[in-house]
Short mmCIF file of C-alpha atoms in Angstrom, two decimals:
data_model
loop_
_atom_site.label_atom_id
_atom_site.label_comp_id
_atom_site.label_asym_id
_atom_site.label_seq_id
_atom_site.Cartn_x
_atom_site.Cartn_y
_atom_site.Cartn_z
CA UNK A 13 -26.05 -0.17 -10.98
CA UNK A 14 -23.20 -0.38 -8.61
CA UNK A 15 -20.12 2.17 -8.32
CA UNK A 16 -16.75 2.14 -7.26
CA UNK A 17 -14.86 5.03 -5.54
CA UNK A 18 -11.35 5.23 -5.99
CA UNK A 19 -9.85 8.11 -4.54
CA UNK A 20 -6.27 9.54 -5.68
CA UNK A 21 -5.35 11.82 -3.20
CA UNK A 22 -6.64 15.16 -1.98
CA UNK A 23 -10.03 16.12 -3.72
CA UNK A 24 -9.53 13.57 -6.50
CA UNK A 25 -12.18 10.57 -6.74
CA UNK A 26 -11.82 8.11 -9.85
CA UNK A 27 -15.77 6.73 -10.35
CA UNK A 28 -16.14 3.42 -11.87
CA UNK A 29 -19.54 2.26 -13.29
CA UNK A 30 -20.64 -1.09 -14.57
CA UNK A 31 -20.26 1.28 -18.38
CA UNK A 32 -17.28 3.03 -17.76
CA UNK A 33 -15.38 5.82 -15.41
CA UNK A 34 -15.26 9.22 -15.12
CA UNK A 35 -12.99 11.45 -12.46
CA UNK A 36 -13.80 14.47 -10.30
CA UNK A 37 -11.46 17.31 -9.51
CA UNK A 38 -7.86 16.02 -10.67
CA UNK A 39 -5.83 18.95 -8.89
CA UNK A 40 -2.01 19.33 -8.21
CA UNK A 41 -1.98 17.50 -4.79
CA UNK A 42 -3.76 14.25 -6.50
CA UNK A 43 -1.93 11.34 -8.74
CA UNK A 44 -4.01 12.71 -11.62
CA UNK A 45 -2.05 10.53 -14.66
CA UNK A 46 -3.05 7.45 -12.29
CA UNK A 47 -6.55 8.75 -11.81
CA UNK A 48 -7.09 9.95 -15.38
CA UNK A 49 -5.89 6.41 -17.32
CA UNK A 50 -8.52 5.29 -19.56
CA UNK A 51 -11.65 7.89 -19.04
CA UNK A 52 -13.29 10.04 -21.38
CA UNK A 53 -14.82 12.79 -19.09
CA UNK A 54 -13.66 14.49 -16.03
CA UNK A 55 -15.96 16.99 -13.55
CA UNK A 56 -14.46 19.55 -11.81
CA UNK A 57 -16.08 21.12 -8.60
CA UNK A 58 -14.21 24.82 -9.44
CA UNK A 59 -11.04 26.08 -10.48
CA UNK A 60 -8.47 26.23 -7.81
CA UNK A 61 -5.48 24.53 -8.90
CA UNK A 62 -5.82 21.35 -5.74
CA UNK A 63 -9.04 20.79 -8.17
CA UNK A 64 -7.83 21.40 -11.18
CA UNK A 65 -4.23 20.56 -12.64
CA UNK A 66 -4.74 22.22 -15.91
CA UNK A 67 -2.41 21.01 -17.66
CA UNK A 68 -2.04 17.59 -16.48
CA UNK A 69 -5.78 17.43 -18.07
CA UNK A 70 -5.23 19.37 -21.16
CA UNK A 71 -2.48 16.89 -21.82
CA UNK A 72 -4.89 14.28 -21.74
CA UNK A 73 -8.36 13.83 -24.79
CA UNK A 74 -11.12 14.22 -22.26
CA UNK A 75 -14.38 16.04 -22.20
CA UNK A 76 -14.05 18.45 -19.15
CA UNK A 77 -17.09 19.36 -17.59
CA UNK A 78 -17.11 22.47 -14.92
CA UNK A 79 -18.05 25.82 -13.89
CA UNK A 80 -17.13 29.04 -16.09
CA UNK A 81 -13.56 29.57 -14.30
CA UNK A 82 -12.74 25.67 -15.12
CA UNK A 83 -13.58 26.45 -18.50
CA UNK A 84 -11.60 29.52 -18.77
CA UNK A 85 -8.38 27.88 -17.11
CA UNK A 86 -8.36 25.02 -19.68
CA UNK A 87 -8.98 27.38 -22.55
CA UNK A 88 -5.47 28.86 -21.56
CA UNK A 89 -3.76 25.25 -21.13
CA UNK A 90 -4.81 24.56 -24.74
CA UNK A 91 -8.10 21.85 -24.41
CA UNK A 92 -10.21 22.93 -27.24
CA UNK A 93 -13.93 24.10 -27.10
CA UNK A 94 -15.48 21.31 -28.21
CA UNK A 95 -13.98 19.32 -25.00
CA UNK A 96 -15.23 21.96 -22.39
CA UNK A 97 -18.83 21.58 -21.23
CA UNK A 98 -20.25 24.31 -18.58
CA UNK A 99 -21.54 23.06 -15.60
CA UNK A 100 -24.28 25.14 -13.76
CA UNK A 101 -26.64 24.46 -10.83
CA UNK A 102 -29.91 22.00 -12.05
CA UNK A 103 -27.71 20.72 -14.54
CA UNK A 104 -28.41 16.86 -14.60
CA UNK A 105 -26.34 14.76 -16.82
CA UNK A 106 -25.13 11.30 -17.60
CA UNK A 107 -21.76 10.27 -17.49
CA UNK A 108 -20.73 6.39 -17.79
CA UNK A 109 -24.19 5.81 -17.16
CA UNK A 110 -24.27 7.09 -13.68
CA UNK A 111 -26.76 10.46 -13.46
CA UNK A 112 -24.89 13.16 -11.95
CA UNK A 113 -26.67 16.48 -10.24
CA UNK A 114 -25.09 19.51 -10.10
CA UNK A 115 -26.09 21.63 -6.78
CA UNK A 116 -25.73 24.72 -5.98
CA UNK A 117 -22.93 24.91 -3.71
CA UNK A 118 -21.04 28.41 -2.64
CA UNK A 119 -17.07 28.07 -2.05
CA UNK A 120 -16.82 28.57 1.98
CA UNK A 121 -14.85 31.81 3.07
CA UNK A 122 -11.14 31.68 3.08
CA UNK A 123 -11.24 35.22 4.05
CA UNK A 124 -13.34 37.87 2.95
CA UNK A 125 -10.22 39.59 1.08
CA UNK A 126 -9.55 36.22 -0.95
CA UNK A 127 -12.04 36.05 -3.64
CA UNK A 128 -13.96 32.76 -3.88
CA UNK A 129 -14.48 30.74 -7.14
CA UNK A 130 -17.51 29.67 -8.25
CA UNK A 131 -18.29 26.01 -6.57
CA UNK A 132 -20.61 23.41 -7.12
CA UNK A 133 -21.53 20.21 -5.68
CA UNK A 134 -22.09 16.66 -7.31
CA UNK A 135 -24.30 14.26 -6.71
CA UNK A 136 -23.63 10.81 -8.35
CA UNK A 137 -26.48 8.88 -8.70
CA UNK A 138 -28.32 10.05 -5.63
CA UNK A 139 -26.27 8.64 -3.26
CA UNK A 140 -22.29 9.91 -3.56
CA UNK A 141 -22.15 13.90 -2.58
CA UNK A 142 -18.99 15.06 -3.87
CA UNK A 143 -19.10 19.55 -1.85
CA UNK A 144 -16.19 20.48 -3.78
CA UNK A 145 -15.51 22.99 -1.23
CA UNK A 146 -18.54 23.66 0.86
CA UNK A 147 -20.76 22.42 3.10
CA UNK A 148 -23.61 21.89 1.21
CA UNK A 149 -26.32 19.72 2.06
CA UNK A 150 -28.22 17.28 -0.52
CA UNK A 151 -31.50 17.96 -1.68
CA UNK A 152 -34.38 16.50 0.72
CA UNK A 153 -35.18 13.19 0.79
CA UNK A 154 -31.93 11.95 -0.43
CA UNK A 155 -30.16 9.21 1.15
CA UNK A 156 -26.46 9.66 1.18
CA UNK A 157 -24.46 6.21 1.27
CA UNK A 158 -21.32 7.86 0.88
CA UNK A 159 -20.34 11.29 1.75
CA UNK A 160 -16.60 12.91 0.40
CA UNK A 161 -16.26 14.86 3.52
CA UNK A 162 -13.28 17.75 3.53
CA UNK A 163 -11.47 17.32 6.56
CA UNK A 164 -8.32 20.00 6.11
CA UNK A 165 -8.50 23.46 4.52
CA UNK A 166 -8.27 27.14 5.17
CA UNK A 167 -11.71 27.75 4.98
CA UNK A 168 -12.82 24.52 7.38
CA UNK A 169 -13.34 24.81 11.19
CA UNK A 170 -13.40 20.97 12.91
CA UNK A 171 -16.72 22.05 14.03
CA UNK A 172 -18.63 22.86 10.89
CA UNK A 173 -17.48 19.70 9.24
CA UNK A 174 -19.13 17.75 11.83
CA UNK A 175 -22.12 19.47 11.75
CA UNK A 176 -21.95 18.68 8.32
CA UNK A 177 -21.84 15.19 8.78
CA UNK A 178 -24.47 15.42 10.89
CA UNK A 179 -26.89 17.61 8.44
CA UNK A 180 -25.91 15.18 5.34
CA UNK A 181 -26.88 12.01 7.81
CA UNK A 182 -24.59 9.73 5.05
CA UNK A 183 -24.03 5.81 6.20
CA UNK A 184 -20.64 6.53 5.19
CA UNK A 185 -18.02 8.85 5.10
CA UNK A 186 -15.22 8.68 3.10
CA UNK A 187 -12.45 11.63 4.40
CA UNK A 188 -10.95 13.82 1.44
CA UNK A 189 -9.47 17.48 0.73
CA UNK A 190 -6.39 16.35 3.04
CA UNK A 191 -3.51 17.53 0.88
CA UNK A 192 -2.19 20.22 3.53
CA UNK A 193 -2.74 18.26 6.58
CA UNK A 194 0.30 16.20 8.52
CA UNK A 195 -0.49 12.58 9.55
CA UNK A 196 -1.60 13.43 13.14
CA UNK A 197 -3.52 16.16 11.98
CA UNK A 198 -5.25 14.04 9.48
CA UNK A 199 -5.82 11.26 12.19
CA UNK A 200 -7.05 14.07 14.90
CA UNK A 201 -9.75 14.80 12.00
CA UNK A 202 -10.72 11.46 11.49
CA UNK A 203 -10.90 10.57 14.97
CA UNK A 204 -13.26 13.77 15.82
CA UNK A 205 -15.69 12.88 12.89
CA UNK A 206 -15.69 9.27 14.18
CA UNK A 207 -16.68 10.14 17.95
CA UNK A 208 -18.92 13.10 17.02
CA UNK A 209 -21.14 11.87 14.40
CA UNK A 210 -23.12 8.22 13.24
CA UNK A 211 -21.47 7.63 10.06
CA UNK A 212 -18.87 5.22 9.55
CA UNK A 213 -15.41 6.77 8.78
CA UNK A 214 -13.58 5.15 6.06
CA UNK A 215 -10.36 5.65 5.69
CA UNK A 216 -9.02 3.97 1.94
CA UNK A 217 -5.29 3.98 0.74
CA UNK A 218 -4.78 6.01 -2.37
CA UNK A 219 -5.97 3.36 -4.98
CA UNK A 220 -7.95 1.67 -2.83
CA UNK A 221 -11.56 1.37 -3.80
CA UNK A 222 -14.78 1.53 -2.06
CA UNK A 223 -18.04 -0.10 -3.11
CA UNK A 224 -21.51 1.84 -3.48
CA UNK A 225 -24.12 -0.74 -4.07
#
């Protein structure tokens, strides 16, 4: 089965399957009513609020899947229980008929006075790697077409996202998590991750899909 990645700014990545769609981490610095048209469920990595726009998806009659905290935070925005599903590590689901792994995936340190959320990884039908926010790596013997690499956060040194890249091995990379950065910061990013590692660096307009065959 083929999929189609369509990402809508920052962290948010619309998946389109030969059965349906389904989006992960709508947050505030994405185009979430763009991203969110038409799908039933939406995954969400952990509950900071460039992940999760609470109310943007309680105004909206999904089925929310996502760590404890996610669940929590849409409880207060109003999304009833029966439309939050709890997302823990080994979880394996199906969602628009793609299988989706969740991985155990700690938030990386902001600081060690800013306390973390809890963070997992997803892994779309054994070949997209969605970190949320980490660097985790998939589980072995996985070959990663396409890798939603974080190129612009508190927590993220230029250097550990390369090595990243270079742990993951992906054929592709597809640069996300680049709400806070300017344009030559974003482009200084890409640049580094396409001199320093094998993969190819895509770089997609908002809306702009890219196959996974």
């Amino acid at each position: 089965m083929s999929l189609t990645l369509t990402r809508y700014g920052h962290a948010c990545v619309r998946v389109t399957t030969d059965s349906g769609a389904f989006v992960v981490d709508p947050g505030s610095f994405s185009d979430v009513e763009t991203a969110l048209e038409g799908v039933e469920h939406v995954l969400v990595t952990h509950a900071h609020p460039d992940h999760l726009d609470a109310a943007a998806v309680a105004a909206r009659d999904v089925h929310v899947h996502g760590p404890a905290q996610v669940l929590d935070a849409l409880a207060e925005a109003g999304v009833p229980d029966e439309r939050r599903h709890l997302l823990t590590p080994g979880d394996r689901l199906e969602v628009a008929g793609a299988v989706v792994e969740v991985l155990d995936a700690p938030h990386e340190v902001i600081h060690p006075e800013v306390p973390l959320p809890t963070n997992v990884a997803l892994l779309v039908d054994g070949v997209v790697l969605h970190p949320g926010d980490a660097f985790v790596r998939p589980p072995q013997g996985a070959a990663i077409d396409v890798l939603l690499e974080p190129v612009g956060a508190p927590w993220l040194r230029v250097a550990d996202m390369v090595e990243h890249v270079r742990a993951v091995r992906p054929r592709r990379v597809v640069p996300v998590h680049d709400g806070t950065l300017s344009d030559a910061g974003r482009s200084l990013a890409l640049s580094l991750l396409g001199n320093l590692t094998e993969a190819e660096v895509l770089t997609p307009a908002p809306g702009e899909p890219v196959r996974v065959d």
